[in-house]
């Protein structure tokens, strides 16, 4: 068998693959105000707000900027980061340029007028079709919280869910900072107590199984701080142990943990004010050992802990590392993480998710990630061929299907 041009074969396989994006904050057009698209939402992405806060005009304070209405804030960001006196060279800034170029717009425009006009010519439904078609994404997993008033209304009243969108039951508001969630859980019909009693445990388990079934949620997810410890008397850890892990086991759905967020280190930046910390991964060893039948989709925020996460996944087959999350979703780190994951885990991981909040972001987050991941894969396939393994295009297409089609658990 002739030696395969792996760069071409990987590119061909990726082009043909309908991408399954396993973690986003996107909502379908049918969910009204929860659907976010177009230039003003794209440009006021909290990554770009944080970057703008670093180089505001002298007459605008960081607090005033972060409290502006969206369209005014978008104009300030556009003039500061894109029209201003420096090139839009950060990953999030280049992302906006990629989106505009993909939509046939001039990214060096002095204003967002042209982009706003294009967006006005669309409905949320037609814009969704346009973005899915141009991005190569076929399916997105959402972040769903039925305790959030607006979203809960849609799930309780019923709506037609676009089949390209799949539900995920997000647990932060139901479990964290106990007893803060008590009032909302009671209002939703779950008779929890302020104490971590057996009644509280059984009512939360009822909440979890009711809503996984009501939404057809494909997994449960929670974002945890760097000091999350298991086992522990701490309330979130207790509720994970008494409620989430046994429900994941009973319903045979993955439990996703996204660990390492330090919330609101600078509240002035609002949703841009979170940061990160290192997590002691021996906690994951104990969780995976205690719950061998539960698949733990795991992504962590600290670059320094990525290699250890790969080693832990070698020790526990039920640990499934996924994505290059948040501050790691940059080419330099994506390359390093993908290389060490391939070396230690072969194809048994999910390389990326977009974390997109605004629909338009699918037009850059995936092209940027694949531009970094594809050459790493091609190099690994060259290593394999050079070791004497005859490789075919169908081999690579099969592997790409696993990497970008949702892995073994979320296809
Ligand atoms: O908790 C999460 O799901 C994170 O992804 C946060 O939403 C974060 O604000 C984010 O958007 N990161 O990309
Ligand atoms: Zn997210």
mmCIF file of C-alpha atoms and ligand atoms in Angstrom:
data_model
loop_
_atom_site.group_PDB
_atom_site.id
_atom_site.type_symbol
_atom_site.label_atom_id
_atom_site.label_comp_id
_atom_site.label_asym_id
_atom_site.label_seq_id
_atom_site.Cartn_x
_atom_site.Cartn_y
_atom_site.Cartn_z
ATOM 1 C CA UNK A 1 0.000 0.000 0.000
ATOM 2 C CA UNK A 2 1.471 3.362 -1.067
ATOM 3 C CA UNK A 3 2.312 5.767 1.741
ATOM 4 C CA UNK A 4 -0.697 7.927 2.414
ATOM 5 C CA UNK A 5 -0.478 11.733 2.333
ATOM 6 C CA UNK A 6 -1.767 12.065 5.888
ATOM 7 C CA UNK A 7 -2.281 15.831 5.746
ATOM 8 C CA UNK A 8 -4.620 15.461 2.769
ATOM 9 C CA UNK A 9 -6.335 12.388 4.240
ATOM 10 C CA UNK A 10 -7.003 14.089 7.592
ATOM 11 C CA UNK A 11 -8.284 17.246 5.870
ATOM 12 C CA UNK A 12 -10.573 15.170 3.619
ATOM 13 C CA UNK A 13 -11.936 13.191 6.576
ATOM 14 C CA UNK A 14 -12.561 16.316 8.660
ATOM 15 C CA UNK A 15 -14.304 18.054 5.751
ATOM 16 C CA UNK A 16 -16.625 15.058 5.375
ATOM 17 C CA UNK A 17 -17.336 14.757 9.116
ATOM 18 C CA UNK A 18 -20.471 16.289 10.617
ATOM 19 C CA UNK A 19 -19.147 17.702 13.883
ATOM 20 C CA UNK A 20 -20.819 16.854 17.205
ATOM 21 C CA UNK A 21 -20.076 19.730 19.582
ATOM 22 C CA UNK A 22 -20.440 18.216 23.043
ATOM 23 C CA UNK A 23 -20.468 21.406 25.152
ATOM 24 C CA UNK A 24 -21.988 24.747 24.185
ATOM 25 C CA UNK A 25 -24.244 27.448 25.674
ATOM 26 C CA UNK A 26 -26.283 27.674 22.494
ATOM 27 C CA UNK A 27 -30.069 27.557 22.337
ATOM 28 C CA UNK A 28 -32.346 26.982 19.323
ATOM 29 C CA UNK A 29 -34.448 29.728 17.709
ATOM 30 C CA UNK A 30 -37.558 28.229 19.354
ATOM 31 C CA UNK A 31 -36.225 29.288 22.772
ATOM 32 C CA UNK A 32 -36.766 32.959 22.014
ATOM 33 C CA UNK A 33 -34.540 35.313 24.033
ATOM 34 C CA UNK A 34 -32.172 32.474 24.900
ATOM 35 C CA UNK A 35 -31.117 32.310 21.230
ATOM 36 C CA UNK A 36 -28.055 34.555 20.788
ATOM 37 C CA UNK A 37 -26.675 35.450 17.349
ATOM 38 C CA UNK A 38 -25.364 38.288 15.243
ATOM 39 C CA UNK A 39 -22.718 41.016 15.554
ATOM 40 C CA UNK A 40 -23.713 42.703 18.808
ATOM 41 C CA UNK A 41 -23.783 39.454 20.782
ATOM 42 C CA UNK A 42 -20.660 38.143 19.014
ATOM 43 C CA UNK A 43 -18.603 41.253 19.678
ATOM 44 C CA UNK A 44 -19.721 41.539 23.321
ATOM 45 C CA UNK A 45 -18.638 37.955 24.124
ATOM 46 C CA UNK A 46 -17.233 38.099 27.623
ATOM 47 C CA UNK A 47 -13.752 37.154 26.378
ATOM 48 C CA UNK A 48 -13.760 40.332 24.235
ATOM 49 C CA UNK A 49 -15.218 42.468 27.026
ATOM 50 C CA UNK A 50 -12.313 41.430 29.265
ATOM 51 C CA UNK A 51 -9.822 42.214 26.494
ATOM 52 C CA UNK A 52 -11.450 45.608 25.839
ATOM 53 C CA UNK A 53 -11.364 46.415 29.553
ATOM 54 C CA UNK A 54 -7.567 46.351 29.241
ATOM 55 C CA UNK A 55 -7.369 49.115 26.674
ATOM 56 C CA UNK A 56 -10.426 51.364 27.064
ATOM 57 C CA UNK A 57 -10.391 55.001 25.917
ATOM 58 C CA UNK A 58 -9.444 57.252 28.854
ATOM 59 C CA UNK A 59 -12.965 58.711 29.096
ATOM 60 C CA UNK A 60 -14.618 55.304 29.746
ATOM 61 C CA UNK A 61 -14.188 53.520 33.085
ATOM 62 C CA UNK A 62 -14.122 49.698 33.235
ATOM 63 C CA UNK A 63 -17.291 49.764 35.373
ATOM 64 C CA UNK A 64 -19.157 52.088 33.021
ATOM 65 C CA UNK A 65 -18.120 49.960 30.031
ATOM 66 C CA UNK A 66 -19.251 46.701 31.609
ATOM 67 C CA UNK A 67 -22.643 48.253 32.434
ATOM 68 C CA UNK A 68 -23.348 49.588 28.947
ATOM 69 C CA UNK A 69 -26.272 48.331 26.814
ATOM 70 C CA UNK A 70 -25.144 45.600 24.406
ATOM 71 C CA UNK A 71 -25.169 47.618 21.168
ATOM 72 C CA UNK A 72 -23.242 50.547 22.709
ATOM 73 C CA UNK A 73 -20.783 48.124 24.276
ATOM 74 C CA UNK A 74 -20.345 46.453 20.865
ATOM 75 C CA UNK A 75 -19.528 49.819 19.288
ATOM 76 C CA UNK A 76 -16.899 50.525 21.977
ATOM 77 C CA UNK A 77 -15.362 47.054 21.528
ATOM 78 C CA UNK A 78 -15.357 47.412 17.738
ATOM 79 C CA UNK A 79 -13.663 50.800 17.826
ATOM 80 C CA UNK A 80 -11.215 49.814 20.579
ATOM 81 C CA UNK A 81 -10.097 46.355 19.485
ATOM 82 C CA UNK A 82 -10.783 46.347 15.728
ATOM 83 C CA UNK A 83 -10.678 49.898 14.393
ATOM 84 C CA UNK A 84 -8.279 51.132 17.079
ATOM 85 C CA UNK A 85 -4.532 51.496 17.086
ATOM 86 C CA UNK A 86 -3.580 47.822 17.385
ATOM 87 C CA UNK A 87 -4.225 44.664 15.351
ATOM 88 C CA UNK A 88 -7.047 42.329 16.520
ATOM 89 C CA UNK A 89 -4.595 39.508 17.108
ATOM 90 C CA UNK A 90 -5.882 37.659 20.230
ATOM 91 C CA UNK A 91 -7.679 34.325 19.637
ATOM 92 C CA UNK A 92 -11.121 35.813 20.361
ATOM 93 C CA UNK A 93 -10.361 38.877 18.192
ATOM 94 C CA UNK A 94 -9.114 36.809 15.236
ATOM 95 C CA UNK A 95 -12.257 34.721 15.769
ATOM 96 C CA UNK A 96 -14.492 37.683 14.973
ATOM 97 C CA UNK A 97 -12.451 38.350 11.833
ATOM 98 C CA UNK A 98 -12.861 34.693 10.787
ATOM 99 C CA UNK A 99 -16.630 34.904 11.311
ATOM 100 C CA UNK A 100 -16.952 38.096 9.243
ATOM 101 C CA UNK A 101 -14.768 36.788 6.415
ATOM 102 C CA UNK A 102 -16.742 33.515 6.370
ATOM 103 C CA UNK A 103 -19.963 35.549 6.038
ATOM 104 C CA UNK A 104 -18.465 37.541 3.148
ATOM 105 C CA UNK A 105 -18.187 40.742 5.193
ATOM 106 C CA UNK A 106 -15.298 43.221 5.258
ATOM 107 C CA UNK A 107 -13.676 42.769 8.704
ATOM 108 C CA UNK A 108 -11.832 46.080 8.347
ATOM 109 C CA UNK A 109 -15.067 48.022 8.289
ATOM 110 C CA UNK A 110 -15.178 51.145 10.494
ATOM 111 C CA UNK A 111 -18.460 49.999 12.037
ATOM 112 C CA UNK A 112 -20.690 46.981 12.481
ATOM 113 C CA UNK A 113 -23.273 48.456 10.099
ATOM 114 C CA UNK A 114 -22.692 45.925 7.270
ATOM 115 C CA UNK A 115 -22.734 42.964 9.685
ATOM 116 C CA UNK A 116 -25.864 44.304 11.435
ATOM 117 C CA UNK A 117 -27.583 44.707 8.059
ATOM 118 C CA UNK A 118 -26.765 41.117 7.052
ATOM 119 C CA UNK A 119 -28.032 39.845 10.382
ATOM 120 C CA UNK A 120 -31.278 41.857 10.119
ATOM 121 C CA UNK A 121 -31.974 40.127 6.790
ATOM 122 C CA UNK A 122 -32.161 36.789 8.599
ATOM 123 C CA UNK A 123 -34.549 35.101 10.983
ATOM 124 C CA UNK A 124 -33.030 33.131 13.867
ATOM 125 C CA UNK A 125 -34.051 29.976 11.996
ATOM 126 C CA UNK A 126 -32.412 30.978 8.678
ATOM 127 C CA UNK A 127 -29.311 32.199 10.497
ATOM 128 C CA UNK A 128 -29.103 28.865 12.318
ATOM 129 C CA UNK A 129 -29.240 27.011 8.995
ATOM 130 C CA UNK A 130 -26.570 29.310 7.519
ATOM 131 C CA UNK A 131 -24.169 28.873 10.440
ATOM 132 C CA UNK A 132 -24.604 25.105 10.740
ATOM 133 C CA UNK A 133 -24.075 24.718 6.998
ATOM 134 C CA UNK A 134 -20.933 26.882 6.879
ATOM 135 C CA UNK A 135 -19.408 25.563 10.132
ATOM 136 C CA UNK A 136 -19.620 21.824 9.414
ATOM 137 C CA UNK A 137 -21.326 21.341 12.791
ATOM 138 C CA UNK A 138 -24.244 18.898 12.742
ATOM 139 C CA UNK A 139 -25.155 18.633 16.415
ATOM 140 C CA UNK A 140 -24.636 20.832 19.464
ATOM 141 C CA UNK A 141 -25.082 19.894 23.113
ATOM 142 C CA UNK A 142 -26.645 22.686 25.138
ATOM 143 C CA UNK A 143 -26.271 23.782 28.772
ATOM 144 C CA UNK A 144 -29.781 23.526 30.207
ATOM 145 C CA UNK A 145 -30.956 24.750 33.601
ATOM 146 C CA UNK A 146 -34.727 24.254 34.196
ATOM 147 C CA UNK A 147 -34.402 26.252 37.441
ATOM 148 C CA UNK A 148 -33.526 29.355 35.417
ATOM 149 C CA UNK A 149 -36.856 31.182 35.108
ATOM 150 C CA UNK A 150 -36.875 31.936 31.366
ATOM 151 C CA UNK A 151 -35.523 28.549 30.323
ATOM 152 C CA UNK A 152 -37.712 26.681 32.810
ATOM 153 C CA UNK A 153 -40.751 28.324 31.252
ATOM 154 C CA UNK A 154 -39.939 26.884 27.835
ATOM 155 C CA UNK A 155 -39.438 23.352 29.179
ATOM 156 C CA UNK A 156 -42.613 23.492 31.290
ATOM 157 C CA UNK A 157 -44.777 24.993 28.509
ATOM 158 C CA UNK A 158 -43.238 22.796 25.819
ATOM 159 C CA UNK A 159 -41.629 23.808 22.510
ATOM 160 C CA UNK A 160 -40.404 22.145 19.326
ATOM 161 C CA UNK A 161 -36.736 21.343 19.913
ATOM 162 C CA UNK A 162 -34.593 21.613 16.778
ATOM 163 C CA UNK A 163 -33.105 18.082 16.469
ATOM 164 C CA UNK A 164 -29.646 19.608 15.926
ATOM 165 C CA UNK A 165 -29.737 20.681 19.592
ATOM 166 C CA UNK A 166 -29.399 18.125 22.376
ATOM 167 C CA UNK A 167 -30.123 18.739 26.040
ATOM 168 C CA UNK A 168 -27.709 18.541 28.967
ATOM 169 C CA UNK A 169 -28.895 18.930 32.559
ATOM 170 C CA UNK A 170 -26.643 21.550 34.156
ATOM 171 C CA UNK A 171 -26.490 21.251 37.927
ATOM 172 C CA UNK A 172 -24.702 24.354 39.275
ATOM 173 C CA UNK A 173 -27.863 26.203 40.362
ATOM 174 C CA UNK A 174 -29.465 23.073 41.860
ATOM 175 C CA UNK A 175 -26.533 21.940 43.974
ATOM 176 C CA UNK A 176 -23.978 24.637 44.669
ATOM 177 C CA UNK A 177 -23.760 26.913 47.730
ATOM 178 C CA UNK A 178 -26.365 24.862 49.623
ATOM 179 C CA UNK A 179 -28.913 25.816 50.980
ATOM 180 C CA UNK A 180 -29.135 28.626 48.364
ATOM 181 C CA UNK A 181 -30.957 26.301 45.846
ATOM 182 C CA UNK A 182 -33.674 25.259 48.355
ATOM 183 C CA UNK A 183 -36.240 27.935 47.448
ATOM 184 C CA UNK A 184 -36.033 27.313 43.701
ATOM 185 C CA UNK A 185 -36.144 23.521 44.091
ATOM 186 C CA UNK A 186 -39.201 23.787 46.352
ATOM 187 C CA UNK A 187 -40.883 26.146 43.858
ATOM 188 C CA UNK A 188 -40.218 23.512 41.195
ATOM 189 C CA UNK A 189 -42.034 20.933 43.327
ATOM 190 C CA UNK A 190 -39.124 19.204 45.086
ATOM 191 C CA UNK A 191 -39.533 19.094 48.863
ATOM 192 C CA UNK A 192 -35.886 19.487 49.834
ATOM 193 C CA UNK A 193 -34.832 20.644 53.289
ATOM 194 C CA UNK A 194 -32.132 23.136 54.248
ATOM 195 C CA UNK A 195 -30.256 20.280 55.864
ATOM 196 C CA UNK A 196 -28.514 17.602 53.809
ATOM 197 C CA UNK A 197 -31.045 15.061 55.015
ATOM 198 C CA UNK A 198 -32.152 11.816 53.398
ATOM 199 C CA UNK A 199 -35.291 13.638 52.274
ATOM 200 C CA UNK A 200 -33.123 16.237 50.575
ATOM 201 C CA UNK A 201 -31.085 13.524 48.868
ATOM 202 C CA UNK A 202 -34.143 11.638 47.598
ATOM 203 C CA UNK A 203 -35.866 14.829 46.388
ATOM 204 C CA UNK A 204 -32.754 15.956 44.523
ATOM 205 C CA UNK A 205 -32.425 12.512 42.956
ATOM 206 C CA UNK A 206 -36.089 12.856 41.902
ATOM 207 C CA UNK A 207 -35.294 16.283 40.404
ATOM 208 C CA UNK A 208 -32.356 14.853 38.469
ATOM 209 C CA UNK A 209 -34.172 11.833 37.061
ATOM 210 C CA UNK A 210 -37.372 13.814 36.316
ATOM 211 C CA UNK A 211 -35.492 16.446 34.318
ATOM 212 C CA UNK A 212 -33.074 14.105 32.582
ATOM 213 C CA UNK A 213 -36.143 12.268 31.279
ATOM 214 C CA UNK A 214 -38.194 15.440 30.561
ATOM 215 C CA UNK A 215 -35.395 17.016 28.509
ATOM 216 C CA UNK A 216 -33.970 13.759 27.194
ATOM 217 C CA UNK A 217 -30.704 15.046 28.616
ATOM 218 C CA UNK A 218 -27.732 13.101 27.264
ATOM 219 C CA UNK A 219 -25.565 13.809 30.311
ATOM 220 C CA UNK A 220 -25.466 15.837 33.529
ATOM 221 C CA UNK A 221 -22.833 18.569 33.921
ATOM 222 C CA UNK A 222 -21.488 20.781 36.651
ATOM 223 C CA UNK A 223 -18.689 23.336 36.905
ATOM 224 C CA UNK A 224 -16.645 22.962 40.104
ATOM 225 C CA UNK A 225 -14.033 25.080 41.902
ATOM 226 C CA UNK A 226 -10.340 24.086 42.164
ATOM 227 C CA UNK A 227 -10.803 23.115 45.816
ATOM 228 C CA UNK A 228 -13.561 20.593 45.039
ATOM 229 C CA UNK A 229 -12.775 17.618 47.246
ATOM 230 C CA UNK A 230 -14.166 14.087 47.250
ATOM 231 C CA UNK A 231 -15.159 12.615 49.573
ATOM 232 C CA UNK A 232 -15.932 15.570 51.795
ATOM 233 C CA UNK A 233 -18.532 16.971 54.207
ATOM 234 C CA UNK A 234 -18.718 20.018 51.936
ATOM 235 C CA UNK A 235 -22.278 20.340 50.624
ATOM 236 C CA UNK A 236 -21.626 20.161 46.853
ATOM 237 C CA UNK A 237 -19.354 17.155 47.266
ATOM 238 C CA UNK A 238 -21.928 15.431 49.483
ATOM 239 C CA UNK A 239 -24.697 16.059 46.927
ATOM 240 C CA UNK A 240 -22.521 14.789 44.080
ATOM 241 C CA UNK A 241 -21.852 11.598 46.057
ATOM 242 C CA UNK A 242 -25.407 11.076 47.379
ATOM 243 C CA UNK A 243 -27.351 12.245 44.328
ATOM 244 C CA UNK A 244 -25.508 12.873 41.043
ATOM 245 C CA UNK A 245 -23.186 9.894 40.749
ATOM 246 C CA UNK A 246 -25.843 7.308 41.781
ATOM 247 C CA UNK A 247 -28.357 8.902 39.354
ATOM 248 C CA UNK A 248 -25.809 8.796 36.528
ATOM 249 C CA UNK A 249 -25.243 5.142 37.383
ATOM 250 C CA UNK A 250 -28.977 4.359 37.553
ATOM 251 C CA UNK A 251 -29.847 6.190 34.304
ATOM 252 C CA UNK A 252 -26.626 5.102 32.584
ATOM 253 C CA UNK A 253 -25.715 8.596 31.419
ATOM 254 C CA UNK A 254 -22.364 10.355 31.822
ATOM 255 C CA UNK A 255 -21.603 12.746 34.657
ATOM 256 C CA UNK A 256 -19.557 15.674 33.307
ATOM 257 C CA UNK A 257 -17.313 17.638 35.651
ATOM 258 C CA UNK A 258 -15.671 20.878 34.536
ATOM 259 C CA UNK A 259 -13.214 21.685 37.284
ATOM 260 C CA UNK A 260 -11.016 24.639 38.181
ATOM 261 C CA UNK A 261 -13.154 27.768 37.950
ATOM 262 C CA UNK A 262 -12.652 30.517 40.500
ATOM 263 C CA UNK A 263 -15.842 32.539 40.035
ATOM 264 C CA UNK A 264 -15.841 36.365 39.975
ATOM 265 C CA UNK A 265 -12.256 37.169 40.943
ATOM 266 C CA UNK A 266 -13.066 40.585 39.502
ATOM 267 C CA UNK A 267 -16.859 41.156 39.689
ATOM 268 C CA UNK A 268 -16.580 44.450 37.788
ATOM 269 C CA UNK A 269 -16.024 42.385 34.611
ATOM 270 C CA UNK A 270 -19.302 40.508 35.252
ATOM 271 C CA UNK A 271 -19.348 37.300 33.117
ATOM 272 C CA UNK A 272 -15.737 38.025 32.186
ATOM 273 C CA UNK A 273 -14.658 38.097 35.829
ATOM 274 C CA UNK A 274 -13.944 34.386 36.388
ATOM 275 C CA UNK A 275 -10.500 32.849 36.592
ATOM 276 C CA UNK A 276 -8.891 29.471 37.227
ATOM 277 C CA UNK A 277 -7.010 27.322 39.699
ATOM 278 C CA UNK A 278 -5.315 23.930 39.860
ATOM 279 C CA UNK A 279 -7.380 20.902 41.009
ATOM 280 C CA UNK A 280 -5.933 17.989 42.993
ATOM 281 C CA UNK A 281 -6.691 15.176 40.540
ATOM 282 C CA UNK A 282 -6.417 12.511 43.223
ATOM 283 C CA UNK A 283 -10.049 13.515 43.889
ATOM 284 C CA UNK A 284 -10.896 12.223 40.398
ATOM 285 C CA UNK A 285 -9.102 8.958 41.165
ATOM 286 C CA UNK A 286 -11.346 8.429 44.213
ATOM 287 C CA UNK A 287 -14.517 9.375 42.298
ATOM 288 C CA UNK A 288 -13.700 7.089 39.347
ATOM 289 C CA UNK A 289 -12.780 4.232 41.692
ATOM 290 C CA UNK A 290 -15.995 4.575 43.746
ATOM 291 C CA UNK A 291 -18.232 4.744 40.654
ATOM 292 C CA UNK A 292 -16.712 2.324 38.093
ATOM 293 C CA UNK A 293 -19.917 2.098 36.007
ATOM 294 C CA UNK A 294 -20.269 5.863 35.525
ATOM 295 C CA UNK A 295 -18.561 7.608 32.593
ATOM 296 C CA UNK A 296 -16.954 10.797 33.875
ATOM 297 C CA UNK A 297 -16.642 13.308 31.081
ATOM 298 C CA UNK A 298 -13.894 15.489 32.497
ATOM 299 C CA UNK A 299 -12.354 18.789 31.506
ATOM 300 C CA UNK A 300 -10.143 20.875 33.743
ATOM 301 C CA UNK A 301 -9.121 24.486 33.461
ATOM 302 C CA UNK A 302 -5.495 24.403 34.539
ATOM 303 C CA UNK A 303 -2.943 23.791 31.765
ATOM 304 C CA UNK A 304 -0.504 22.400 34.334
ATOM 305 C CA UNK A 305 -2.807 19.504 35.245
ATOM 306 C CA UNK A 306 -3.546 18.232 31.729
ATOM 307 C CA UNK A 307 -0.811 15.598 31.633
ATOM 308 C CA UNK A 308 -1.912 14.213 35.012
ATOM 309 C CA UNK A 309 -5.521 14.052 33.749
ATOM 310 C CA UNK A 310 -4.308 11.877 30.848
ATOM 311 C CA UNK A 311 -2.469 9.568 33.251
ATOM 312 C CA UNK A 312 -5.547 9.316 35.488
ATOM 313 C CA UNK A 313 -7.615 8.403 32.396
ATOM 314 C CA UNK A 314 -5.114 5.574 31.746
ATOM 315 C CA UNK A 315 -5.771 4.286 35.251
ATOM 316 C CA UNK A 316 -9.575 4.603 35.073
ATOM 317 C CA UNK A 317 -11.301 3.670 31.770
ATOM 318 C CA UNK A 318 -14.437 5.525 32.973
ATOM 319 C CA UNK A 319 -12.589 8.878 32.903
ATOM 320 C CA UNK A 320 -13.143 10.514 29.497
ATOM 321 C CA UNK A 321 -11.133 13.713 29.028
ATOM 322 C CA UNK A 322 -12.773 16.200 26.676
ATOM 323 C CA UNK A 323 -12.052 19.568 25.127
ATOM 324 C CA UNK A 324 -9.567 22.394 25.550
ATOM 325 C CA UNK A 325 -11.713 24.477 27.828
ATOM 326 C CA UNK A 326 -12.017 28.273 28.083
ATOM 327 C CA UNK A 327 -8.540 29.732 28.763
ATOM 328 C CA UNK A 328 -7.050 26.587 27.166
ATOM 329 C CA UNK A 329 -8.974 27.054 23.922
ATOM 330 C CA UNK A 330 -6.009 28.694 22.178
ATOM 331 C CA UNK A 331 -3.827 27.159 19.445
ATOM 332 C CA UNK A 332 -0.633 26.918 21.523
ATOM 333 C CA UNK A 333 -2.370 24.958 24.293
ATOM 334 C CA UNK A 334 -4.668 22.932 22.010
ATOM 335 C CA UNK A 335 -1.575 21.638 20.199
ATOM 336 C CA UNK A 336 0.194 20.604 23.416
ATOM 337 C CA UNK A 337 -2.911 18.992 24.929
ATOM 338 C CA UNK A 338 -3.794 17.068 21.753
ATOM 339 C CA UNK A 339 -0.239 15.748 21.397
ATOM 340 C CA UNK A 340 -0.062 14.411 24.955
ATOM 341 C CA UNK A 341 -3.593 12.981 24.781
ATOM 342 C CA UNK A 342 -2.773 11.082 21.543
ATOM 343 C CA UNK A 343 0.473 9.782 23.030
ATOM 344 C CA UNK A 344 -1.181 8.597 26.254
ATOM 345 C CA UNK A 345 -4.778 7.809 25.254
ATOM 346 C CA UNK A 346 -4.739 6.994 21.524
ATOM 347 C CA UNK A 347 -8.243 7.730 20.196
ATOM 348 C CA UNK A 348 -10.000 7.321 23.578
ATOM 349 C CA UNK A 349 -10.706 10.992 24.260
ATOM 350 C CA UNK A 350 -12.783 13.831 22.798
ATOM 351 C CA UNK A 351 -10.346 16.488 21.505
ATOM 352 C CA UNK A 352 -12.534 19.553 21.498
ATOM 353 C CA UNK A 353 -15.805 21.315 22.178
ATOM 354 C CA UNK A 354 -16.562 24.921 21.252
ATOM 355 C CA UNK A 355 -18.200 26.311 24.422
ATOM 356 C CA UNK A 356 -19.943 28.644 21.974
ATOM 357 C CA UNK A 357 -22.385 31.103 23.549
ATOM 358 C CA UNK A 358 -23.290 32.953 20.374
ATOM 359 C CA UNK A 359 -24.316 30.964 17.296
ATOM 360 C CA UNK A 360 -21.843 32.828 15.042
ATOM 361 C CA UNK A 361 -18.942 31.465 17.125
ATOM 362 C CA UNK A 362 -19.385 28.051 15.500
ATOM 363 C CA UNK A 363 -17.940 29.735 12.394
ATOM 364 C CA UNK A 364 -14.580 30.301 14.043
ATOM 365 C CA UNK A 365 -14.142 28.041 17.065
ATOM 366 C CA UNK A 366 -14.135 24.884 14.973
ATOM 367 C CA UNK A 367 -12.054 26.145 12.024
ATOM 368 C CA UNK A 368 -9.454 27.484 14.460
ATOM 369 C CA UNK A 369 -9.366 24.261 16.498
ATOM 370 C CA UNK A 370 -9.152 21.985 13.468
ATOM 371 C CA UNK A 371 -6.396 24.162 11.971
ATOM 372 C CA UNK A 372 -4.359 23.224 15.058
ATOM 373 C CA UNK A 373 -5.550 19.648 15.679
ATOM 374 C CA UNK A 374 -5.344 18.348 12.068
ATOM 375 C CA UNK A 375 -1.540 18.737 11.715
ATOM 376 C CA UNK A 376 -1.032 17.020 15.092
ATOM 377 C CA UNK A 377 -3.125 14.074 13.885
ATOM 378 C CA UNK A 378 -1.298 13.993 10.536
ATOM 379 C CA UNK A 379 2.059 13.831 12.315
ATOM 380 C CA UNK A 380 0.862 10.960 14.519
ATOM 381 C CA UNK A 381 -0.359 9.085 11.434
ATOM 382 C CA UNK A 382 3.033 9.664 9.793
ATOM 383 C CA UNK A 383 4.686 8.179 12.880
ATOM 384 C CA UNK A 384 2.353 5.182 12.549
ATOM 385 C CA UNK A 385 3.122 4.698 8.844
ATOM 386 C CA UNK A 386 6.848 5.128 9.454
ATOM 387 C CA UNK A 387 6.611 2.413 12.102
ATOM 388 C CA UNK A 388 5.382 0.086 9.332
ATOM 389 C CA UNK A 389 1.577 0.311 9.702
ATOM 390 C CA UNK A 390 -0.155 0.347 6.275
ATOM 391 C CA UNK A 391 -2.709 3.152 6.609
ATOM 392 C CA UNK A 392 -5.836 3.807 4.514
ATOM 393 C CA UNK A 393 -8.113 6.819 4.081
ATOM 394 C CA UNK A 394 -10.947 4.788 5.623
ATOM 395 C CA UNK A 395 -8.832 4.182 8.747
ATOM 396 C CA UNK A 396 -8.461 7.924 9.209
ATOM 397 C CA UNK A 397 -12.116 8.651 8.406
ATOM 398 C CA UNK A 398 -13.136 6.116 11.073
ATOM 399 C CA UNK A 399 -10.879 7.728 13.673
ATOM 400 C CA UNK A 400 -12.032 11.261 12.783
ATOM 401 C CA UNK A 401 -15.606 10.029 13.253
ATOM 402 C CA UNK A 402 -14.739 9.057 16.823
ATOM 403 C CA UNK A 403 -12.788 12.233 17.580
ATOM 404 C CA UNK A 404 -15.349 14.702 16.195
ATOM 405 C CA UNK A 405 -18.557 12.641 16.151
ATOM 406 C CA UNK A 406 -19.150 12.622 19.911
ATOM 407 C CA UNK A 407 -16.774 9.855 20.925
ATOM 408 C CA UNK A 408 -18.154 6.511 22.088
ATOM 409 C CA UNK A 409 -20.703 8.070 24.444
ATOM 410 C CA UNK A 410 -22.275 11.077 22.721
ATOM 411 C CA UNK A 411 -22.466 10.238 19.038
HETATM 412 O O1 LIG B 1 -19.090 26.949 33.127
HETATM 413 C C1 LIG B 1 -18.953 26.851 31.899
HETATM 414 O O2 LIG B 1 -19.635 26.105 31.167
HETATM 415 C C2 LIG B 1 -17.914 27.751 31.251
HETATM 416 O O3 LIG B 1 -17.750 27.380 29.909
HETATM 417 C C3 LIG B 1 -18.385 29.192 31.388
HETATM 418 O O4 LIG B 1 -19.669 29.290 30.778
HETATM 419 C C4 LIG B 1 -17.441 30.226 30.806
HETATM 420 O O5 LIG B 1 -17.999 31.502 31.053
HETATM 421 C C5 LIG B 1 -17.235 30.103 29.321
HETATM 422 O O6 LIG B 1 -18.067 30.497 28.532
HETATM 423 N N1 LIG B 1 -16.081 29.578 28.953
HETATM 424 O O7 LIG B 1 -15.766 29.449 27.636
HETATM 425 ZN ZN1 LIG B 2 -19.227 26.270 29.104
#
